[in-house]
Each structure stands twice: as C-alpha cells, then as structure tokens.
PDB file of C-alpha atoms in Angstrom:
ATOM      1  CA  MET A   1       0.000   0.000   0.000  1.00 57.00           C
ATOM      2  CA  ILE A   2       2.844   2.370   0.811  1.00 64.00           C
ATOM      3  CA  TYR A   3       3.603   2.824  -2.909  1.00 78.00           C
ATOM      4  CA  ALA A   4       0.175   2.511  -4.534  1.00 87.00           C
ATOM      5  CA  VAL A   5      -1.424   5.024  -2.180  1.00 89.00           C
ATOM      6  CA  TRP A   6       0.694   7.858  -3.584  1.00 91.00           C
ATOM      7  CA  VAL A   7      -0.430   7.363  -7.192  1.00 92.00           C
ATOM      8  CA  PRO A   8      -3.882   9.003  -6.772  1.00 93.00           C
ATOM      9  CA  LEU A   9      -2.224  11.971  -5.059  1.00 93.00           C
ATOM     10  CA  LEU A  10       0.308  12.490  -7.857  1.00 92.00           C
ATOM     11  CA  MET A  11      -1.861  11.656 -10.877  1.00 92.00           C
ATOM     12  CA  PRO A  12      -3.686  15.042 -11.026  1.00 92.00           C
ATOM     13  CA  LEU A  13      -0.324  16.709 -11.645  1.00 90.00           C
ATOM     14  CA  ILE A  14       0.017  14.619 -14.805  1.00 88.00           C
ATOM     15  CA  ALA A  15      -3.617  14.831 -15.915  1.00 86.00           C
ATOM     16  CA  VAL A  16      -4.065  18.607 -15.812  1.00 84.00           C
ATOM     17  CA  PRO A  17      -1.653  19.473 -18.683  1.00 83.00           C
ATOM     18  CA  ALA A  18      -3.478  17.019 -20.952  1.00 81.00           C
ATOM     19  CA  ALA A  19      -6.880  18.376 -19.878  1.00 80.00           C
ATOM     20  CA  ARG A  20      -6.017  21.891 -21.006  1.00 76.00           C
ATOM     21  CA  ARG A  21      -5.835  20.689 -24.616  1.00 75.00           C
ATOM     22  CA  LEU A  22      -9.287  19.127 -24.653  1.00 78.00           C
ATOM     23  CA  ALA A  23     -11.495  22.202 -24.931  1.00 74.00           C
ATOM     24  CA  ASP A  24     -10.213  23.168 -28.378  1.00 75.00           C
ATOM     25  CA  ALA A  25      -9.332  19.718 -29.694  1.00 78.00           C
ATOM     26  CA  LEU A  26     -12.583  17.855 -28.951  1.00 81.00           C
ATOM     27  CA  SER A  27     -16.229  18.680 -29.509  1.00 85.00           C
ATOM     28  CA  PRO A  28     -17.560  20.823 -26.638  1.00 89.00           C
ATOM     29  CA  VAL A  29     -19.953  18.161 -25.333  1.00 90.00           C
ATOM     30  CA  ARG A  30     -17.264  15.464 -25.229  1.00 89.00           C
ATOM     31  CA  ALA A  31     -14.799  17.855 -23.644  1.00 89.00           C
ATOM     32  CA  VAL A  32     -17.258  18.757 -20.879  1.00 92.00           C
ATOM     33  CA  ARG A  33     -18.071  15.136 -20.103  1.00 91.00           C
ATOM     34  CA  LEU A  34     -14.432  14.067 -20.031  1.00 91.00           C
ATOM     35  CA  LEU A  35     -13.308  17.053 -17.977  1.00 91.00           C
ATOM     36  CA  ALA A  36     -16.112  16.525 -15.464  1.00 92.00           C
ATOM     37  CA  SER A  37     -15.379  12.793 -15.147  1.00 92.00           C
ATOM     38  CA  THR A  38     -11.665  13.458 -14.746  1.00 91.00           C
ATOM     39  CA  ALA A  39     -12.084  16.192 -12.138  1.00 93.00           C
ATOM     40  CA  VAL A  40     -14.580  14.292  -9.991  1.00 94.00           C
ATOM     41  CA  GLY A  41     -12.837  10.935 -10.359  1.00 94.00           C
ATOM     42  CA  LEU A  42      -9.355  12.206  -9.518  1.00 94.00           C
ATOM     43  CA  ALA A  43     -10.758  14.178  -6.573  1.00 95.00           C
ATOM     44  CA  LEU A  44     -12.489  11.097  -5.159  1.00 95.00           C
ATOM     45  CA  PHE A  45      -9.445   8.858  -5.610  1.00 95.00           C
ATOM     46  CA  SER A  46      -7.080  11.396  -4.025  1.00 95.00           C
ATOM     47  CA  THR A  47      -9.445  11.784  -1.061  1.00 95.00           C
ATOM     48  CA  LEU A  48      -9.566   8.002  -0.664  1.00 94.00           C
ATOM     49  CA  ALA A  49      -5.762   7.932  -0.696  1.00 93.00           C
ATOM     50  CA  LEU A  50      -5.670  10.417   2.186  1.00 93.00           C
ATOM     51  CA  VAL A  51      -8.097   8.247   4.143  1.00 92.00           C
ATOM     52  CA  LEU A  52      -5.879   5.216   3.552  1.00 90.00           C
ATOM     53  CA  LEU A  53      -2.864   7.133   4.863  1.00 89.00           C
ATOM     54  CA  VAL A  54      -4.703   7.869   8.092  1.00 88.00           C
ATOM     55  CA  VAL A  55      -5.419   4.255   9.051  1.00 84.00           C
ATOM     56  CA  PRO A  56      -1.878   2.858   9.654  1.00 81.00           C
ATOM     57  CA  GLY A  57      -0.900   5.765  11.878  1.00 78.00           C
ATOM     58  CA  ALA A  58      -4.222   5.789  13.725  1.00 79.00           C
ATOM     59  CA  THR A  59      -3.928   2.113  14.643  1.00 76.00           C
ATOM     60  CA  ARG A  60      -0.721   2.904  16.525  1.00 75.00           C
ATOM     61  CA  PHE A  61      -2.936   4.285  19.267  1.00 71.00           C
ATOM     62  CA  SER A  62      -4.231   1.663  21.676  1.00 71.00           C
ATOM     63  CA  ALA A  63      -7.826   2.911  21.592  1.00 71.00           C
ATOM     64  CA  VAL A  64      -8.026   2.586  17.817  1.00 69.00           C
ATOM     65  CA  ALA A  65      -6.261  -0.785  17.866  1.00 69.00           C
ATOM     66  CA  ALA A  66      -8.765  -2.048  20.436  1.00 71.00           C
ATOM     67  CA  VAL A  67     -11.720  -0.946  18.293  1.00 69.00           C
ATOM     68  CA  GLY A  68     -10.216  -2.760  15.308  1.00 67.00           C
ATOM     69  CA  GLU A  69      -9.428  -5.838  17.431  1.00 70.00           C
ATOM     70  CA  LEU A  70      -5.784  -5.716  16.365  1.00 71.00           C
ATOM     71  CA  VAL A  71      -3.427  -8.070  18.175  1.00 64.00           C
ATOM     72  CA  LYS A  72      -0.281  -6.595  16.599  1.00 66.00           C
ATOM     73  CA  PRO A  73       0.739  -3.450  14.708  1.00 63.00           C
ATOM     74  CA  LEU A  74      -0.924  -2.928  11.372  1.00 66.00           C
ATOM     75  CA  ALA A  75       2.298  -2.292   9.459  1.00 60.00           C
ATOM     76  CA  ASP A  76       5.992  -2.879   9.833  1.00 57.00           C
ATOM     77  CA  VAL A  77       6.728   0.772   9.101  1.00 58.00           C
ATOM     78  CA  ALA A  78       8.086   2.665  12.114  1.00 65.00           C
ATOM     79  CA  PRO A  79       5.596   4.833  14.076  1.00 66.00           C
ATOM     80  CA  ASP A  80       7.732   7.920  13.490  1.00 71.00           C
ATOM     81  CA  VAL A  81       6.722   7.651   9.805  1.00 76.00           C
ATOM     82  CA  THR A  82       3.109   6.468   9.919  1.00 80.00           C
ATOM     83  CA  VAL A  83       1.934   8.761  12.712  1.00 82.00           C
ATOM     84  CA  PRO A  84       3.125  12.040  11.118  1.00 87.00           C
ATOM     85  CA  LEU A  85       1.690  10.907   7.773  1.00 86.00           C
ATOM     86  CA  ALA A  86      -1.637  10.148   9.426  1.00 87.00           C
ATOM     87  CA  ALA A  87      -1.650  13.529  11.177  1.00 90.00           C
ATOM     88  CA  ALA A  88      -0.923  15.364   7.928  1.00 92.00           C
ATOM     89  CA  ALA A  89      -3.627  13.388   6.099  1.00 92.00           C
ATOM     90  CA  VAL A  90      -6.167  14.149   8.828  1.00 93.00           C
ATOM     91  CA  ALA A  91      -5.360  17.865   8.606  1.00 95.00           C
ATOM     92  CA  LEU A  92      -5.774  17.836   4.818  1.00 94.00           C
ATOM     93  CA  LEU A  93      -9.046  15.898   5.015  1.00 95.00           C
ATOM     94  CA  ALA A  94     -10.400  18.282   7.631  1.00 96.00           C
ATOM     95  CA  GLY A  95      -9.441  21.275   5.500  1.00 95.00           C
ATOM     96  CA  CYS A  96     -11.132  19.746   2.448  1.00 94.00           C
ATOM     97  CA  ALA A  97     -14.284  18.941   4.412  1.00 95.00           C
ATOM     98  CA  VAL A  98     -14.563  22.480   5.777  1.00 96.00           C
ATOM     99  CA  ALA A  99     -13.919  24.049   2.371  1.00 95.00           C
ATOM    100  CA  VAL A 100     -16.448  21.784   0.636  1.00 94.00           C
ATOM    101  CA  ALA A 101     -19.097  22.436   3.305  1.00 95.00           C
ATOM    102  CA  ARG A 102     -18.625  26.208   3.036  1.00 94.00           C
ATOM    103  CA  THR A 103     -18.763  26.127  -0.760  1.00 91.00           C
ATOM    104  CA  VAL A 104     -21.918  23.996  -0.833  1.00 90.00           C
ATOM    105  CA  ARG A 105     -23.574  26.304   1.685  1.00 91.00           C
ATOM    106  CA  ARG A 106     -22.552  29.405  -0.299  1.00 88.00           C
ATOM    107  CA  HIS A 107     -23.909  27.941  -3.533  1.00 84.00           C
ATOM    108  CA  TRP A 108     -27.186  27.018  -1.847  1.00 84.00           C
ATOM    109  CA  VAL A 109     -27.607  30.520  -0.419  1.00 84.00           C
ATOM    110  CA  GLU A 110     -26.806  32.120  -3.775  1.00 79.00           C
ATOM    111  CA  LEU A 111     -29.284  29.864  -5.561  1.00 77.00           C
ATOM    112  CA  HIS A 112     -31.978  30.841  -3.061  1.00 77.00           C
ATOM    113  CA  ARG A 113     -31.283  34.521  -3.632  1.00 72.00           C
ATOM    114  CA  ALA A 114     -31.160  34.101  -7.395  1.00 67.00           C
ATOM    115  CA  SER A 115     -34.454  32.188  -7.465  1.00 65.00           C
ATOM    116  CA  ALA A 116     -36.280  35.102  -5.820  1.00 61.00           C
ATOM    117  CA  PRO A 117     -35.900  38.099  -8.198  1.00 57.00           C
ATOM    118  CA  ALA A 118     -36.250  41.491  -6.626  1.00 49.00           C
ATOM    119  CA  ASP A 119     -38.860  42.632  -9.156  1.00 52.00           C
ATOM    120  CA  GLY A 120     -41.101  39.665  -8.360  1.00 51.00           C
ATOM    121  CA  SER A 121     -41.413  38.712 -12.021  1.00 56.00           C
ATOM    122  CA  GLU A 122     -42.011  35.137 -13.069  1.00 63.00           C
ATOM    123  CA  GLY A 123     -41.204  33.137 -16.171  1.00 71.00           C
ATOM    124  CA  GLU A 124     -38.056  32.186 -18.040  1.00 80.00           C
ATOM    125  CA  LEU A 125     -37.050  35.700 -19.093  1.00 87.00           C
ATOM    126  CA  ALA A 126     -36.580  38.684 -16.796  1.00 85.00           C
ATOM    127  CA  VAL A 127     -35.831  42.057 -18.388  1.00 89.00           C
ATOM    128  CA  VAL A 128     -34.133  44.470 -15.984  1.00 87.00           C
ATOM    129  CA  ARG A 129     -34.249  48.218 -16.552  1.00 89.00           C
ATOM    130  CA  ASP A 130     -30.548  48.987 -16.522  1.00 86.00           C
ATOM    131  CA  SER A 131     -28.470  50.960 -19.005  1.00 87.00           C
ATOM    132  CA  ARG A 132     -25.480  48.668 -18.438  1.00 88.00           C
ATOM    133  CA  PRO A 133     -25.442  45.891 -21.071  1.00 90.00           C
ATOM    134  CA  ASP A 134     -25.540  42.481 -19.414  1.00 89.00           C
ATOM    135  CA  ALA A 135     -27.196  39.085 -19.827  1.00 89.00           C
ATOM    136  CA  TYR A 136     -26.801  35.854 -17.908  1.00 89.00           C
ATOM    137  CA  ALA A 137     -28.492  32.592 -16.950  1.00 89.00           C
ATOM    138  CA  LEU A 138     -29.411  32.013 -13.317  1.00 86.00           C
ATOM    139  CA  PRO A 139     -29.692  28.336 -12.362  1.00 85.00           C
ATOM    140  CA  GLY A 140     -32.731  27.441 -10.315  1.00 76.00           C
ATOM    141  CA  LEU A 141     -33.149  25.350  -7.203  1.00 72.00           C
ATOM    142  CA  PRO A 142     -33.811  21.599  -7.642  1.00 68.00           C
ATOM    143  CA  GLY A 143     -37.045  21.271  -9.573  1.00 68.00           C
ATOM    144  CA  SER A 144     -36.814  24.816 -10.918  1.00 70.00           C
ATOM    145  CA  PRO A 145     -35.785  25.525 -14.538  1.00 74.00           C
ATOM    146  CA  GLY A 146     -33.963  28.747 -13.686  1.00 82.00           C
ATOM    147  CA  ARG A 147     -34.281  32.055 -15.518  1.00 86.00           C
ATOM    148  CA  ILE A 148     -32.568  34.310 -18.037  1.00 90.00           C
ATOM    149  CA  VAL A 149     -31.802  37.857 -16.954  1.00 89.00           C
ATOM    150  CA  VAL A 150     -31.104  40.525 -19.573  1.00 91.00           C
ATOM    151  CA  THR A 151     -30.823  44.279 -19.167  1.00 90.00           C
ATOM    152  CA  THR A 152     -32.456  46.869 -21.394  1.00 92.00           C
ATOM    153  CA  GLY A 153     -28.957  48.125 -22.168  1.00 91.00           C
ATOM    154  CA  MET A 154     -28.018  44.755 -23.659  1.00 92.00           C
ATOM    155  CA  LEU A 155     -31.219  44.586 -25.692  1.00 92.00           C
ATOM    156  CA  ARG A 156     -30.459  47.996 -27.192  1.00 92.00           C
ATOM    157  CA  ALA A 157     -26.876  46.941 -28.026  1.00 92.00           C
ATOM    158  CA  LEU A 158     -27.990  44.036 -30.269  1.00 93.00           C
ATOM    159  CA  ASP A 159     -30.196  43.710 -33.302  1.00 93.00           C
ATOM    160  CA  PRO A 160     -33.188  41.296 -33.232  1.00 93.00           C
ATOM    161  CA  ALA A 161     -31.312  38.333 -34.722  1.00 94.00           C
ATOM    162  CA  GLU A 162     -28.438  38.813 -32.286  1.00 94.00           C
ATOM    163  CA  ARG A 163     -30.863  39.007 -29.368  1.00 94.00           C
ATOM    164  CA  ASP A 164     -32.336  35.663 -30.400  1.00 95.00           C
ATOM    165  CA  ALA A 165     -28.852  34.142 -30.517  1.00 95.00           C
ATOM    166  CA  LEU A 166     -27.919  35.569 -27.116  1.00 95.00           C
ATOM    167  CA  LEU A 167     -31.101  34.288 -25.477  1.00 94.00           C
ATOM    168  CA  ALA A 168     -30.605  30.885 -27.111  1.00 95.00           C
ATOM    169  CA  HIS A 169     -27.102  30.788 -25.647  1.00 95.00           C
ATOM    170  CA  GLU A 170     -28.347  31.486 -22.119  1.00 93.00           C
ATOM    171  CA  ARG A 171     -31.242  29.067 -22.573  1.00 93.00           C
ATOM    172  CA  ALA A 172     -28.731  26.336 -23.469  1.00 94.00           C
ATOM    173  CA  HIS A 173     -26.946  26.910 -20.164  1.00 93.00           C
ATOM    174  CA  LEU A 174     -30.173  26.303 -18.279  1.00 91.00           C
ATOM    175  CA  ALA A 175     -31.285  23.328 -20.372  1.00 90.00           C
ATOM    176  CA  GLY A 176     -27.901  21.645 -20.031  1.00 90.00           C
ATOM    177  CA  ARG A 177     -27.712  22.303 -16.266  1.00 89.00           C
ATOM    178  CA  HIS A 178     -24.207  23.619 -16.857  1.00 91.00           C
ATOM    179  CA  HIS A 179     -23.909  25.006 -13.337  1.00 89.00           C
ATOM    180  CA  PHE A 180     -23.690  21.438 -12.022  1.00 89.00           C
ATOM    181  CA  PHE A 181     -20.542  20.856 -14.078  1.00 92.00           C
ATOM    182  CA  LEU A 182     -18.968  24.075 -12.829  1.00 90.00           C
ATOM    183  CA  ALA A 183     -19.902  23.244  -9.243  1.00 90.00           C
ATOM    184  CA  GLY A 184     -18.375  19.773  -9.620  1.00 91.00           C
ATOM    185  CA  ALA A 185     -15.125  21.260 -10.952  1.00 91.00           C
ATOM    186  CA  GLU A 186     -15.015  23.753  -8.084  1.00 92.00           C
ATOM    187  CA  LEU A 187     -15.580  21.081  -5.433  1.00 93.00           C
ATOM    188  CA  ALA A 188     -12.970  18.826  -7.054  1.00 94.00           C
ATOM    189  CA  ALA A 189     -10.465  21.695  -6.921  1.00 93.00           C
ATOM    190  CA  LEU A 190     -11.018  21.905  -3.162  1.00 93.00           C
ATOM    191  CA  CYS A 191      -9.978  18.264  -2.809  1.00 93.00           C
ATOM    192  CA  HIS A 192      -6.704  18.586  -4.732  1.00 93.00           C
ATOM    193  CA  PRO A 193      -4.914  21.885  -5.562  1.00 92.00           C
ATOM    194  CA  ALA A 194      -3.776  20.690  -9.000  1.00 92.00           C
ATOM    195  CA  LEU A 195      -7.393  20.296 -10.107  1.00 92.00           C
ATOM    196  CA  ARG A 196      -7.954  24.058  -9.862  1.00 91.00           C
ATOM    197  CA  SER A 197      -6.497  24.371 -13.350  1.00 88.00           C
ATOM    198  CA  LEU A 198      -9.436  22.376 -14.743  1.00 88.00           C
ATOM    199  CA  ARG A 199     -11.964  25.087 -13.947  1.00 88.00           C
ATOM    200  CA  ALA A 200     -10.892  27.376 -16.810  1.00 88.00           C
ATOM    201  CA  PRO A 201     -11.071  24.718 -19.581  1.00 88.00           C
ATOM    202  CA  MET A 202     -14.353  23.470 -18.102  1.00 91.00           C
ATOM    203  CA  GLY A 203     -15.837  26.963 -18.231  1.00 90.00           C
ATOM    204  CA  TYR A 204     -14.621  27.455 -21.799  1.00 91.00           C
ATOM    205  CA  ALA A 205     -16.039  24.103 -22.937  1.00 91.00           C
ATOM    206  CA  LEU A 206     -19.414  24.914 -21.364  1.00 93.00           C
ATOM    207  CA  GLU A 207     -19.520  28.272 -23.153  1.00 93.00           C
ATOM    208  CA  ARG A 208     -18.680  26.499 -26.405  1.00 93.00           C
ATOM    209  CA  CYS A 209     -21.582  24.094 -25.819  1.00 93.00           C
ATOM    210  CA  ALA A 210     -23.943  27.038 -25.422  1.00 94.00           C
ATOM    211  CA  ASP A 211     -22.403  28.770 -28.464  1.00 94.00           C
ATOM    212  CA  GLU A 212     -23.094  25.753 -30.651  1.00 93.00           C
ATOM    213  CA  ALA A 213     -26.639  25.479 -29.311  1.00 94.00           C
ATOM    214  CA  ALA A 214     -27.236  29.159 -30.114  1.00 94.00           C
ATOM    215  CA  ALA A 215     -25.870  28.754 -33.648  1.00 94.00           C
ATOM    216  CA  MET A 216     -28.167  25.791 -34.213  1.00 94.00           C
ATOM    217  CA  ALA A 217     -31.173  27.641 -32.786  1.00 94.00           C
ATOM    218  CA  VAL A 218     -30.813  30.675 -35.074  1.00 93.00           C
ATOM    219  CA  GLY A 219     -29.531  28.655 -38.026  1.00 92.00           C
ATOM    220  CA  ASP A 220     -26.583  30.958 -38.699  1.00 92.00           C
ATOM    221  CA  ARG A 221     -23.161  30.564 -37.111  1.00 93.00           C
ATOM    222  CA  ARG A 222     -22.103  34.060 -38.190  1.00 94.00           C
ATOM    223  CA  VAL A 223     -25.065  35.636 -36.409  1.00 94.00           C
ATOM    224  CA  ALA A 224     -24.261  33.672 -33.243  1.00 94.00           C
ATOM    225  CA  ALA A 225     -20.616  34.700 -33.422  1.00 94.00           C
ATOM    226  CA  ARG A 226     -21.554  38.337 -34.009  1.00 94.00           C
ATOM    227  CA  ALA A 227     -24.005  38.303 -31.105  1.00 94.00           C
ATOM    228  CA  ILE A 228     -21.435  36.909 -28.681  1.00 94.00           C
ATOM    229  CA  GLY A 229     -18.732  39.311 -29.816  1.00 92.00           C
ATOM    230  CA  ARG A 230     -20.935  42.410 -29.685  1.00 92.00           C
ATOM    231  CA  ALA A 231     -22.456  41.432 -26.340  1.00 91.00           C
ATOM    232  CA  ALA A 232     -19.000  40.920 -24.833  1.00 90.00           C
ATOM    233  CA  LEU A 233     -17.707  44.245 -26.170  1.00 89.00           C
ATOM    234  CA  ALA A 234     -20.756  46.113 -24.913  1.00 88.00           C
ATOM    235  CA  ALA A 235     -20.663  44.522 -21.460  1.00 83.00           C
ATOM    236  CA  ARG A 236     -16.960  45.084 -20.954  1.00 80.00           C
ATOM    237  CA  ALA A 237     -17.030  48.657 -22.217  1.00 71.00           C
ATOM    238  CA  ALA A 238     -19.815  49.509 -19.769  1.00 64.00           C
ATOM    239  CA  GLU A 239     -18.653  47.166 -16.968  1.00 61.00           C
ATOM    240  CA  GLY A 240     -22.062  45.573 -17.155  1.00 48.00           C
ATOM    241  CA  ALA A 241     -21.203  42.496 -15.052  1.00 53.00           C
ATOM    242  CA  GLY A 242     -20.718  44.449 -11.822  1.00 55.00           C
ATOM    243  CA  GLY A 243     -23.853  43.176 -10.068  1.00 62.00           C
ATOM    244  CA  ARG A 244     -23.999  39.700 -11.579  1.00 70.00           C
ATOM    245  CA  PRO A 245     -24.456  36.817  -9.083  1.00 72.00           C
ATOM    246  CA  ARG A 246     -21.513  34.442  -8.835  1.00 74.00           C
ATOM    247  CA  VAL A 247     -23.651  31.442  -9.799  1.00 76.00           C
ATOM    248  CA  ALA A 248     -24.626  33.095 -13.093  1.00 79.00           C
ATOM    249  CA  LEU A 249     -23.478  31.782 -16.478  1.00 82.00           C
ATOM    250  CA  ALA A 250     -22.990  34.435 -19.141  1.00 80.00           C
ATOM    251  CA  ALA A 251     -22.305  34.511 -22.863  1.00 77.00           C
ATOM    252  CA  THR A 252     -19.720  37.238 -22.288  1.00 80.00           C
ATOM    253  CA  ALA A 253     -17.544  35.039 -20.051  1.00 80.00           C
ATOM    254  CA  GLY A 254     -14.296  33.340 -20.938  1.00 79.00           C
ATOM    255  CA  PRO A 255     -12.010  33.862 -23.959  1.00 87.00           C
ATOM    256  CA  VAL A 256     -14.559  35.354 -26.355  1.00 90.00           C
ATOM    257  CA  PRO A 257     -12.157  35.695 -29.358  1.00 89.00           C
ATOM    258  CA  ARG A 258     -11.395  31.958 -29.270  1.00 89.00           C
ATOM    259  CA  ARG A 259     -15.101  31.178 -29.112  1.00 90.00           C
ATOM    260  CA  VAL A 260     -15.881  33.467 -32.037  1.00 91.00           C
ATOM    261  CA  GLU A 261     -13.109  31.868 -34.119  1.00 89.00           C
ATOM    262  CA  ALA A 262     -14.483  28.430 -33.340  1.00 88.00           C
ATOM    263  CA  LEU A 263     -17.989  29.465 -34.417  1.00 90.00           C
ATOM    264  CA  LEU A 264     -16.679  30.940 -37.650  1.00 89.00           C
ATOM    265  CA  GLY A 265     -14.645  27.829 -38.386  1.00 83.00           C
ATOM    266  CA  ARG A 266     -11.332  29.660 -38.225  1.00 74.00           C
ATOM    267  CA  ALA A 267      -9.896  27.547 -35.419  1.00 67.00           C
ATOM    268  CA  THR A 268      -7.437  24.908 -36.586  1.00 64.00           C
ATOM    269  CA  PRO A 269      -8.902  21.424 -35.978  1.00 62.00           C
ATOM    270  CA  ARG A 270      -6.600  19.124 -34.047  1.00 72.00           C
ATOM    271  CA  PRO A 271      -8.281  15.726 -33.861  1.00 72.00           C
ATOM    272  CA  ARG A 272      -5.038  13.875 -33.139  1.00 79.00           C
ATOM    273  CA  VAL A 273      -4.253  16.174 -30.233  1.00 77.00           C
ATOM    274  CA  GLY A 274      -7.776  15.682 -28.912  1.00 78.00           C
ATOM    275  CA  ARG A 275      -7.586  11.905 -29.122  1.00 83.00           C
ATOM    276  CA  ALA A 276      -4.156  11.872 -27.483  1.00 86.00           C
ATOM    277  CA  ALA A 277      -5.288  14.182 -24.663  1.00 83.00           C
ATOM    278  CA  ALA A 278      -8.458  12.148 -24.108  1.00 87.00           C
ATOM    279  CA  ALA A 279      -6.465   8.898 -24.003  1.00 89.00           C
ATOM    280  CA  ALA A 280      -4.019  10.438 -21.528  1.00 87.00           C
ATOM    281  CA  LEU A 281      -6.841  11.592 -19.260  1.00 88.00           C
ATOM    282  CA  LEU A 282      -8.587   8.233 -19.343  1.00 90.00           C
ATOM    283  CA  ALA A 283      -5.281   6.502 -18.588  1.00 91.00           C
ATOM    284  CA  CYS A 284      -4.655   8.815 -15.628  1.00 91.00           C
ATOM    285  CA  LEU A 285      -8.147   8.187 -14.328  1.00 92.00           C
ATOM    286  CA  ALA A 286      -7.813   4.409 -14.732  1.00 93.00           C
ATOM    287  CA  LEU A 287      -4.377   4.301 -13.088  1.00 93.00           C
ATOM    288  CA  SER A 288      -5.553   6.447 -10.203  1.00 94.00           C
ATOM    289  CA  GLY A 289      -8.586   4.248  -9.614  1.00 93.00           C
ATOM    290  CA  ALA A 290      -6.612   1.016  -9.926  1.00 94.00           C
ATOM    291  CA  ALA A 291      -3.959   2.267  -7.494  1.00 93.00           C
ATOM    292  CA  ALA A 292      -6.605   3.353  -4.988  1.00 92.00           C
ATOM    293  CA  LEU A 293      -8.305  -0.042  -5.181  1.00 93.00           C
ATOM    294  CA  ASP A 294      -4.976  -1.851  -4.864  1.00 90.00           C
ATOM    295  CA  ALA A 295      -4.026   0.216  -1.824  1.00 89.00           C
ATOM    296  CA  THR A 296      -7.434  -0.473  -0.276  1.00 90.00           C
ATOM    297  CA  HIS A 297      -7.031  -4.212  -0.830  1.00 86.00           C
ATOM    298  CA  ASP A 298      -3.537  -4.184   0.676  1.00 84.00           C
ATOM    299  CA  LEU A 299      -4.783  -2.284   3.711  1.00 81.00           C
ATOM    300  CA  HIS A 300      -7.623  -4.750   4.182  1.00 77.00           C
ATOM    301  CA  SER A 301      -5.161  -7.644   4.016  1.00 80.00           C
ATOM    302  CA  SER A 302      -2.897  -5.909   6.550  1.00 77.00           C
ATOM    303  CA  ILE A 303      -5.825  -5.492   8.917  1.00 74.00           C
ATOM    304  CA  GLU A 304      -6.629  -9.201   8.671  1.00 73.00           C
ATOM    305  CA  VAL A 305      -2.986 -10.062   9.438  1.00 71.00           C
ATOM    306  CA  ALA A 306      -2.957  -7.679  12.391  1.00 70.00           C
ATOM    307  CA  GLN A 307      -6.106  -9.328  13.711  1.00 71.00           C
ATOM    308  CA  GLY A 308      -4.373 -12.706  13.579  1.00 67.00           C
ATOM    309  CA  GLU A 309      -6.273 -13.920  10.528  1.00 65.00           C
ATOM    310  CA  SER A 310      -5.045 -15.191   7.191  1.00 57.00           C
ATOM    311  CA  PRO A 311      -5.502 -12.613   4.453  1.00 55.00           C
ATOM    312  CA  GLN A 312      -7.984 -13.531   1.755  1.00 55.00           C
ATOM    313  CA  ARG A 313      -6.712 -13.487  -1.807  1.00 50.00           C
TER     314      ARG A 313
END
C-alpha cells in the first residue's frame, strides 16, 4: 500500500496538462463530459488515498487498535513515519471537508437569492431596466428551470437576430444544467490543488456548448458569433457584469475571441491532439482508480494479518 497510495495523489499533476488541450481539440460536449469525469474521479481517488494514509498511523494508538481488534501493529513501518503521515492526512481531510461544506452552503444561499428576483417577475425571461449591457443565466433550485436575466442596455446593443442568438445561448446553459458541471469542478479543486487548473477549460467548454446550441437555434453561425462578440464588447465597455451573481453563467464570459473563431470555423482542428489528450486523461483516471483499489485491498489484508487472521486473496 505504501507505494500505490501515492499514485492518486500524484496523478492530477500529470492529468491537468493534458486536460487543457481538450477544450479546443474535442467537440464541446465530449470535452465537458471528459473534464467533469476526470475532475470528480481524480478528486475522489485522491481523497480516498488520504483516508488510507490515516489508518496505519491511527492504529498505533491503543484505543483505535482495540476498536479494530488488532493483536499486533498494522504495518511494519516505524511509528515515526506512519503517525506524522496520518496527522498530515487528517489535517488535509479536515481542511477539504470544511472548504467543501462552506462552498456547498454558499452555492445554496446564492441559488436561493437568485431564485427570488427582486422585481417579483415570473417566467423564463426577466428584463431588468438597466443601461449597463448584461445578460446571464441564473440556475434554479432543484425542480426549478432557472431564468434568463437581460438588461435593457443589452437589448439595445444588439439587433433582433443577435438578441435571439444571445437568449438561445443562455437558454442552453439552463437546459444543459451547466452550473452542475462548474460546481463539480469547483468542489474537485477543493480536494486537490492541481485540479484548480481544470476550472478554466471546463468553463470554456461549457460556453462552447452554449455557443453551438445558439448557432443551431438561429440557423446561422455568423449571427451567433456576431451576437457573442458584440455582447461581450458592450458589457466590458460599460462594466455591465458588476452586479452579476456568482452562480450566473454568461455569454460574455471566458475567452470570447477563441469562441468566435471556433464558431466561424477559423480555429485549426486538431483531432489527433484531442484523441491523445483524451487517451491520456482516461489513462490517468484508470491508473488512479486502480492504485486506490490496490491500496485499499492491501490495507484490508494488513488489517486481517494484524487481527491474527489469514488474508484472503
């Protein structure tokens, strides 16, 4: 176990560089699914590895050994190694638990606030009287479809066809429940620092999903690209995102020039890079999971030996 348990903790450092290449090299939907699976899977396996590091050191204490009915030490490794490792793992697990709990609570509070608009309006679309151009999708509480918020300033900045494309973009965010993917990436980042770098490509891939949905809805990729570009320029020039809730998803977010190039077909396709990056991510995920399972099996066998039983193979 002493060797296998480190693999899930080190694998995110290898997976993240490959993940950064996915958003442009794969289709947006495939990139989102693979990034989400990688982030959540690596976070779970690394957390399991920390739990496995706690057990050998904890059983050095008589109270824990008595609960586990151990008749001899769990491992042959000296206590001056296992106990500090266990203490460090406990501290990291506690920090992760606190951070995850705070983030979940913050998201829940923000969703409650977002689901109760100040103007009391109902329906999918809420038009706010504000000269600052802005538009975003607010996810709803479980069972609620959410709503699209657009300011009068943004409506004036776009022509009718561009407005349709912008609203289709925000509607795609709500229909695809994209906030769940972003929340999963954020929680995964709290479990392992290296996974923080996955949030940017995840956000970009989600915006690309909505871009493609908008282009399909209006039937013109150039109109969708023009709508996104003009909306972003208008919002940034007027600082229109100042009062936007943090849980909001907006068409003006992320690297807009890259998104516009992709819509116009000017981005250079790199299918080989995408396949290589996807294979690397899947390999990292499989190795991390296999190592975590192997370490768990070894620990279980060690517990049986320490209890005076023959390990089962």
